[in-house]
JSON list of C-alpha atoms in Angstrom, two decimals:
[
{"chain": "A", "resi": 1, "resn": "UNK", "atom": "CA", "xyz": [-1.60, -33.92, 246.35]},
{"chain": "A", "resi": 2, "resn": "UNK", "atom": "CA", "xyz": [1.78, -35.23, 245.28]},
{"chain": "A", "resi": 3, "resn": "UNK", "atom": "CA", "xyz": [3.93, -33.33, 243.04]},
{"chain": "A", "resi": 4, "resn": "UNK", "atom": "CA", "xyz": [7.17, -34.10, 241.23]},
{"chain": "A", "resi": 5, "resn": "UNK", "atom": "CA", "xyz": [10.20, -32.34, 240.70]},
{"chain": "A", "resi": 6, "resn": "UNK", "atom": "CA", "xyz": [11.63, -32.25, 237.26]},
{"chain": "A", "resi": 7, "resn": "UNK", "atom": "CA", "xyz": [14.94, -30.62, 236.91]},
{"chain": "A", "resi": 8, "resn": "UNK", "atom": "CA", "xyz": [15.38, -27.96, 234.18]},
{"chain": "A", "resi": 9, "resn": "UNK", "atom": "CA", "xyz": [18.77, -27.54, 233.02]},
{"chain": "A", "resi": 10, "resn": "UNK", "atom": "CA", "xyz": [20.08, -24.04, 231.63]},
{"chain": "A", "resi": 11, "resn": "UNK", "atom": "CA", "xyz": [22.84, -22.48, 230.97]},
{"chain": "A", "resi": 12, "resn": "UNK", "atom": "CA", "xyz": [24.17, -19.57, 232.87]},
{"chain": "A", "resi": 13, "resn": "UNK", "atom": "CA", "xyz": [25.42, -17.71, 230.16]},
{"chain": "A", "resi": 14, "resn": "UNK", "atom": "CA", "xyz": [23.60, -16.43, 227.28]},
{"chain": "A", "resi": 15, "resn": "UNK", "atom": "CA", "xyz": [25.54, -17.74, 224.72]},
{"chain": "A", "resi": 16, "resn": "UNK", "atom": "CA", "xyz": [25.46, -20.69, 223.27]},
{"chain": "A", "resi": 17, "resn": "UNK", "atom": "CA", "xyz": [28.24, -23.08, 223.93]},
{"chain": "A", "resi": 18, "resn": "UNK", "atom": "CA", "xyz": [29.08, -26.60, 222.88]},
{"chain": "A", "resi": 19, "resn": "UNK", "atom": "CA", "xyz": [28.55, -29.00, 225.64]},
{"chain": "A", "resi": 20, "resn": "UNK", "atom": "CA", "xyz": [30.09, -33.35, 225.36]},
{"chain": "A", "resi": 21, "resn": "UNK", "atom": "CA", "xyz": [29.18, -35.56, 227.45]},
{"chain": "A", "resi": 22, "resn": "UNK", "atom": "CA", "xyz": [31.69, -37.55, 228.89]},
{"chain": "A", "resi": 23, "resn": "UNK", "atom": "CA", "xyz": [31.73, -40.22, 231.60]},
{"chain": "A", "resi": 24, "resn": "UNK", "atom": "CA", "xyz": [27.59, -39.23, 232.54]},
{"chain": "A", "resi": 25, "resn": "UNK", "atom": "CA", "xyz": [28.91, -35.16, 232.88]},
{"chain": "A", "resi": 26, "resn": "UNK", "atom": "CA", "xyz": [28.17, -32.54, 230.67]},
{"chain": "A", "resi": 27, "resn": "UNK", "atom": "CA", "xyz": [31.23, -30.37, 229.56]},
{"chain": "A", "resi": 28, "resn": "UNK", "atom": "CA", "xyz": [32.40, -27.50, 227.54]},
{"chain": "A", "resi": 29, "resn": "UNK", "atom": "CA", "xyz": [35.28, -29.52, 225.37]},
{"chain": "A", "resi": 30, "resn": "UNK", "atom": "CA", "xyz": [37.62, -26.30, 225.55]},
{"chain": "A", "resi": 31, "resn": "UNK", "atom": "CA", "xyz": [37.68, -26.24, 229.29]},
{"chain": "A", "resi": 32, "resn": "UNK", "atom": "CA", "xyz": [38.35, -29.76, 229.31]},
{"chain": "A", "resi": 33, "resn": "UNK", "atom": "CA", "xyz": [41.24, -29.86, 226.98]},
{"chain": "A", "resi": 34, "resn": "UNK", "atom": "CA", "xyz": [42.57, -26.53, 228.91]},
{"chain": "A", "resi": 35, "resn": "UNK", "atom": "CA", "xyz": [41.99, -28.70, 232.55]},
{"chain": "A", "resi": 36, "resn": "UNK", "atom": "CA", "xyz": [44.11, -31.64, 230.76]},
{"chain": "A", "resi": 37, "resn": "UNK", "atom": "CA", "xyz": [46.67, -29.56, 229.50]},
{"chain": "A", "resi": 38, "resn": "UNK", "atom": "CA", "xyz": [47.28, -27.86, 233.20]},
{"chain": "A", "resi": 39, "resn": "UNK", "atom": "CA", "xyz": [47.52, -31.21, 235.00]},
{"chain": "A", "resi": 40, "resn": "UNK", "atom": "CA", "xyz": [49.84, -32.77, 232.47]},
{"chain": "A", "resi": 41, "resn": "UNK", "atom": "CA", "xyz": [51.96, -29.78, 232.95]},
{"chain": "A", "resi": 42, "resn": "UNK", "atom": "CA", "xyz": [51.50, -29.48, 236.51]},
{"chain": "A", "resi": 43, "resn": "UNK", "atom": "CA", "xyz": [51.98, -33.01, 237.21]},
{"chain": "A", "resi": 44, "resn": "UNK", "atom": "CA", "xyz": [55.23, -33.69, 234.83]},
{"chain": "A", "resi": 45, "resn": "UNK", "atom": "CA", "xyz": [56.73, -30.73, 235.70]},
{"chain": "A", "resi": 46, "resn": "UNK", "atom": "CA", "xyz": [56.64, -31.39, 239.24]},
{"chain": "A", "resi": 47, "resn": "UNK", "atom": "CA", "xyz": [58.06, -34.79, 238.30]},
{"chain": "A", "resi": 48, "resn": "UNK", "atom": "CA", "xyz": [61.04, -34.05, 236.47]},
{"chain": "A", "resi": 49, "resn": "UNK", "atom": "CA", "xyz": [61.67, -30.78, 239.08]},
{"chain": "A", "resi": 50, "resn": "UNK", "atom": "CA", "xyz": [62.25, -33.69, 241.69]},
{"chain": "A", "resi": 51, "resn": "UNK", "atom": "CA", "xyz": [64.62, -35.44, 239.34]},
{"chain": "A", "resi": 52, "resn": "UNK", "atom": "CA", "xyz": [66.46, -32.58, 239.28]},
{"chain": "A", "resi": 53, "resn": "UNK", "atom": "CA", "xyz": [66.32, -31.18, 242.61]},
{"chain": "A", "resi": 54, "resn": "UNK", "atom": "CA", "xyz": [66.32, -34.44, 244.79]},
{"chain": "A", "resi": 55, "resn": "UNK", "atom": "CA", "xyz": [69.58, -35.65, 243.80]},
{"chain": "A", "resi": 56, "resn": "UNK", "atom": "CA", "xyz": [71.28, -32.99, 245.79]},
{"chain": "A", "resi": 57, "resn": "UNK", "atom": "CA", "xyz": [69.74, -33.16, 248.82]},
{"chain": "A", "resi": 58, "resn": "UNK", "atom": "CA", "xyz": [68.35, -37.45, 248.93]},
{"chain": "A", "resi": 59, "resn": "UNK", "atom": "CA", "xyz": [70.21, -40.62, 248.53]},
{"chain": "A", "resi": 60, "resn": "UNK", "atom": "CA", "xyz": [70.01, -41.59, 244.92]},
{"chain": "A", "resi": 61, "resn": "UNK", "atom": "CA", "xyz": [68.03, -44.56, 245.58]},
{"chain": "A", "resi": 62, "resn": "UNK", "atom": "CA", "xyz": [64.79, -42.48, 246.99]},
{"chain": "A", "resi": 63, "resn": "UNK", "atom": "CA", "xyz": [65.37, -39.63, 243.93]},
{"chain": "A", "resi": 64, "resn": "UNK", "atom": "CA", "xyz": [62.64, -41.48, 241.98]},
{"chain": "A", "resi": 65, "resn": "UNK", "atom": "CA", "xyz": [60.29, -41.77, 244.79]},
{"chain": "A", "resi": 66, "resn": "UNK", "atom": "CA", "xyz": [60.38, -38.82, 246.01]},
{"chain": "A", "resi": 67, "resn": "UNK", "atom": "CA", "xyz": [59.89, -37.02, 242.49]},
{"chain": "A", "resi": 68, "resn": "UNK", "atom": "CA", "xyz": [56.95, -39.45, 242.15]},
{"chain": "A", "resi": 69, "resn": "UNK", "atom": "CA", "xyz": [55.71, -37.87, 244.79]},
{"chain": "A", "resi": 70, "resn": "UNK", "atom": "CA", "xyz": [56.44, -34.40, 243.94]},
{"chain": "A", "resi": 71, "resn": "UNK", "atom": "CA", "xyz": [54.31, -35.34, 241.14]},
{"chain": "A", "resi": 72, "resn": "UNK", "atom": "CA", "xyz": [51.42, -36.21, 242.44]},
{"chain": "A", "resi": 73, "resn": "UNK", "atom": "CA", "xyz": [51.59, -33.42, 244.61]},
{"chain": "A", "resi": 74, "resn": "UNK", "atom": "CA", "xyz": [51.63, -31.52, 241.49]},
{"chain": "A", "resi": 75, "resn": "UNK", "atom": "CA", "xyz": [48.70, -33.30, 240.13]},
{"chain": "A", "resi": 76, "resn": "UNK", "atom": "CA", "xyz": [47.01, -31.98, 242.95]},
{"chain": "A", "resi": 77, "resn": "UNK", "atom": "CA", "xyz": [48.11, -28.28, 242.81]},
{"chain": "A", "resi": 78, "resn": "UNK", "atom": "CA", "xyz": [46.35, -28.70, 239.14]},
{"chain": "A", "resi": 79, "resn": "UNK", "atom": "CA", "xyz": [43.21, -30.13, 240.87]},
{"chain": "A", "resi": 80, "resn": "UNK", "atom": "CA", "xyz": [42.87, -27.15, 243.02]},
{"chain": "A", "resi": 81, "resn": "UNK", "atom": "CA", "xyz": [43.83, -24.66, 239.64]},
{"chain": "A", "resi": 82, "resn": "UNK", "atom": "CA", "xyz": [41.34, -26.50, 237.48]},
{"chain": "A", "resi": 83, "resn": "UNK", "atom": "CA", "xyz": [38.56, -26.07, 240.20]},
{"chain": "A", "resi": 84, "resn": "UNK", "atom": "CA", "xyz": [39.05, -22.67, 240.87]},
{"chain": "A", "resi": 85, "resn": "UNK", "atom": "CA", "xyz": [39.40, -21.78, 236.77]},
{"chain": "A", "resi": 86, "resn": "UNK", "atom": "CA", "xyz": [36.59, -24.11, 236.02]},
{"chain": "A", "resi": 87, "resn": "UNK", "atom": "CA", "xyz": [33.19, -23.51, 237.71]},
{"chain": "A", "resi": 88, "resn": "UNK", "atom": "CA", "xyz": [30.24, -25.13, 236.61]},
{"chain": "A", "resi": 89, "resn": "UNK", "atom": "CA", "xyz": [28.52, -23.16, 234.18]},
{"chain": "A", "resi": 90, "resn": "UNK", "atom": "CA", "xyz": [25.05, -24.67, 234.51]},
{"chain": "A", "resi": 91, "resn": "UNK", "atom": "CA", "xyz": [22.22, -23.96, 236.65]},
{"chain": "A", "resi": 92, "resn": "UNK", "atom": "CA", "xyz": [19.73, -26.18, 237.56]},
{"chain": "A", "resi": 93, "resn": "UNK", "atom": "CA", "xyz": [16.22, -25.72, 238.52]},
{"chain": "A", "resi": 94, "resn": "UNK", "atom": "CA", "xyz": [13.85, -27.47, 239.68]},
{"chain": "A", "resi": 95, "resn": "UNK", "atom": "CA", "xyz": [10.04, -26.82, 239.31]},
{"chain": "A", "resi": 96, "resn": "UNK", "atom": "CA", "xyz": [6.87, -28.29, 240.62]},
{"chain": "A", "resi": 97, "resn": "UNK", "atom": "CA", "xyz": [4.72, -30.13, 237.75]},
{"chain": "A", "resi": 98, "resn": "UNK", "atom": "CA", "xyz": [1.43, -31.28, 237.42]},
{"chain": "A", "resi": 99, "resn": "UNK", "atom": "CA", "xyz": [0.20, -34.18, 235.21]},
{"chain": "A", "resi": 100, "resn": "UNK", "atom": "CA", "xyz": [-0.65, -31.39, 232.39]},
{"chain": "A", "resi": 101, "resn": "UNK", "atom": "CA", "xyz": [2.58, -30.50, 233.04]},
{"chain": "A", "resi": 102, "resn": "UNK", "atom": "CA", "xyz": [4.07, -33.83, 232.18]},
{"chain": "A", "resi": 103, "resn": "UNK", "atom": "CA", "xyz": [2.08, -34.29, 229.51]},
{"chain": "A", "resi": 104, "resn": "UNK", "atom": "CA", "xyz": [3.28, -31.38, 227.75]},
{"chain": "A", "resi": 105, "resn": "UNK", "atom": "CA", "xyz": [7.29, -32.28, 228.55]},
{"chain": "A", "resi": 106, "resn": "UNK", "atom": "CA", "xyz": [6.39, -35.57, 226.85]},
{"chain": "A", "resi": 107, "resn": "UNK", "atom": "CA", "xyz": [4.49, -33.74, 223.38]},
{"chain": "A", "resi": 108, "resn": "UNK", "atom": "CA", "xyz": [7.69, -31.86, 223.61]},
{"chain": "A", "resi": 109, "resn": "UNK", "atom": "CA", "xyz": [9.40, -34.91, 223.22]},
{"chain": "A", "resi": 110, "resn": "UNK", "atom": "CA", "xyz": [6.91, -35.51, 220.49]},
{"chain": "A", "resi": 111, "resn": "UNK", "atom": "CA", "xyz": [5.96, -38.79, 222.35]},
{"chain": "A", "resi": 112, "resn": "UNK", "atom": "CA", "xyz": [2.59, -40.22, 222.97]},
{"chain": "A", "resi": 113, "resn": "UNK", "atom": "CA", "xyz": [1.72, -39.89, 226.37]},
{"chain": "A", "resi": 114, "resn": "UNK", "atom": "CA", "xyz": [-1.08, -42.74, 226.64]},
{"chain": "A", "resi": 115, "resn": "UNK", "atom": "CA", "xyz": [1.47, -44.85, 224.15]},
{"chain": "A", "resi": 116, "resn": "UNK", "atom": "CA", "xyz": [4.50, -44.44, 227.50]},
{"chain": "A", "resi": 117, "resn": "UNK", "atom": "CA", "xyz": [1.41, -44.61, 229.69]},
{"chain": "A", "resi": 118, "resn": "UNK", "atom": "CA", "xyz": [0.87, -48.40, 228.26]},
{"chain": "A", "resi": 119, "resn": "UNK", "atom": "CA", "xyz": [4.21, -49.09, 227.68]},
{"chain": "A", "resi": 120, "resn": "UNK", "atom": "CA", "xyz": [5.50, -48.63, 231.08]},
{"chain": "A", "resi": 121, "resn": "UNK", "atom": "CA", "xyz": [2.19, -50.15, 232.63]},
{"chain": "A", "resi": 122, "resn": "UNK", "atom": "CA", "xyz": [2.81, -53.34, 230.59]},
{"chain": "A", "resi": 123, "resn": "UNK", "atom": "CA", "xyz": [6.65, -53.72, 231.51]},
{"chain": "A", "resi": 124, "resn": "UNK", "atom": "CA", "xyz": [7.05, -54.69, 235.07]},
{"chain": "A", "resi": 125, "resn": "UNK", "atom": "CA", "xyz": [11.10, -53.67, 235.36]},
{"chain": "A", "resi": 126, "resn": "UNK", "atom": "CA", "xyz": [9.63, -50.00, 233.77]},
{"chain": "A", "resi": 127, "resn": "UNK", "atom": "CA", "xyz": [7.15, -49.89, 236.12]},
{"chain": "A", "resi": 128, "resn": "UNK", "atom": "CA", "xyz": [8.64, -50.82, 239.81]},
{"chain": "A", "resi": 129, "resn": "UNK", "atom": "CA", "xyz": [11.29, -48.27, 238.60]},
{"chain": "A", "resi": 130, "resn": "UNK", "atom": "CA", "xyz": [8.49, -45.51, 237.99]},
{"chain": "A", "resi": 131, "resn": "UNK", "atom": "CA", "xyz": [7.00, -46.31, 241.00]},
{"chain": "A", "resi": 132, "resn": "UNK", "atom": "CA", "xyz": [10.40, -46.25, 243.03]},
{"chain": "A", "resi": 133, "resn": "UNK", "atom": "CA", "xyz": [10.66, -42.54, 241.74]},
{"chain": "A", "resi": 134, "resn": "UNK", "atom": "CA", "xyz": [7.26, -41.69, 242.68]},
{"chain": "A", "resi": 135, "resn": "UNK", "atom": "CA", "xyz": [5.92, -40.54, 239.00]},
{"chain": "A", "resi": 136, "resn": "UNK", "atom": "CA", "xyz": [3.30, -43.65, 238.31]},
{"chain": "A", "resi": 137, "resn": "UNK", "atom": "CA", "xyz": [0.01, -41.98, 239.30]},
{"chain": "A", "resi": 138, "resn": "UNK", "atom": "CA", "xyz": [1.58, -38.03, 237.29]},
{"chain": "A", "resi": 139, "resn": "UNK", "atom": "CA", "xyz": [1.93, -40.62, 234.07]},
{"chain": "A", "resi": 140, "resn": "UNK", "atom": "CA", "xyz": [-1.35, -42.60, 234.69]},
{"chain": "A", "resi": 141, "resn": "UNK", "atom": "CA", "xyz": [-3.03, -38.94, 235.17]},
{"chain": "A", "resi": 142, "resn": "UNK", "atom": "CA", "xyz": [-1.40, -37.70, 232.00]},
{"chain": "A", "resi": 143, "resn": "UNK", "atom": "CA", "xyz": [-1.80, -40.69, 229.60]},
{"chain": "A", "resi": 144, "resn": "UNK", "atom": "CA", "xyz": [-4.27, -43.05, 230.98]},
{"chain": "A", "resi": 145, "resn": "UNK", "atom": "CA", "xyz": [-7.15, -40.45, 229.68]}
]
């Protein structure tokens, strides 16, 4: 028998936070601002520490390219601090489910299951896309009763 995997998603902590979603990614919006804020630092003040240092020690026609450098480097530095400040804080599961189980997720969703059941049985670009995923027969089982 052929089971699916649906992924639960929790969160690690038991308090509640605010999550956005931005660019298909869930995030908590302080962390985010806090990541921006370190790169903008990191990455101008790497910048304008080239302008200053590189004047001593480069020909005055490489001083900007070489602080544009520094600054990337910089933006980089940031990378590796916002990464090591800023885990994930999810945790994903996944779980074996049966067509009861299915049908339940979708009277959670307070959805019909025989009304999807028809709807994606009578919409070909719905279907071939269930049936790429391997959850046709789960949804016939759950709402084709």
């Amino acid at each position: 028998m052929k089971t699916e995997a649906v992924v639960r998603e929790k969160t690690a902590s038991s308090t509640s936070q605010e999550y956005i979603e931005i660019l298909g990614d869930t995030v908590v919006p302080s962390r985010l601002l806090l990541s921006v804020i370190i790169s903008i630092v990191a990455s101008l003040g790497c910048y304008f520490l080239g302008k200053a240092i590189f004047p001593a020690i480069a020909s005055e026609k490489m001083v900007p390219s070489y602080s544009l450098l520094l600054g990337i480097g910089g933006s980089l530095v940031a990378l590796v601090i916002n990464a090591r400040f800023f885990t994930p804080s999810r945790v994903l599961t996944e779980a074996e489910t049966s067509s009861e189980g299915f049908e339940e997720i979708l009277l959670d969703l307070q959805a019909d299951p025989k009304e999807e059941y028809d709807l994606i049985k009578n919409d070909p670009v719905t279907r071939k896309e269930v049936e790429e995923l391997g959850i046709l027969e789960t949804i016939k089982r759950s709402g084709g009763k």
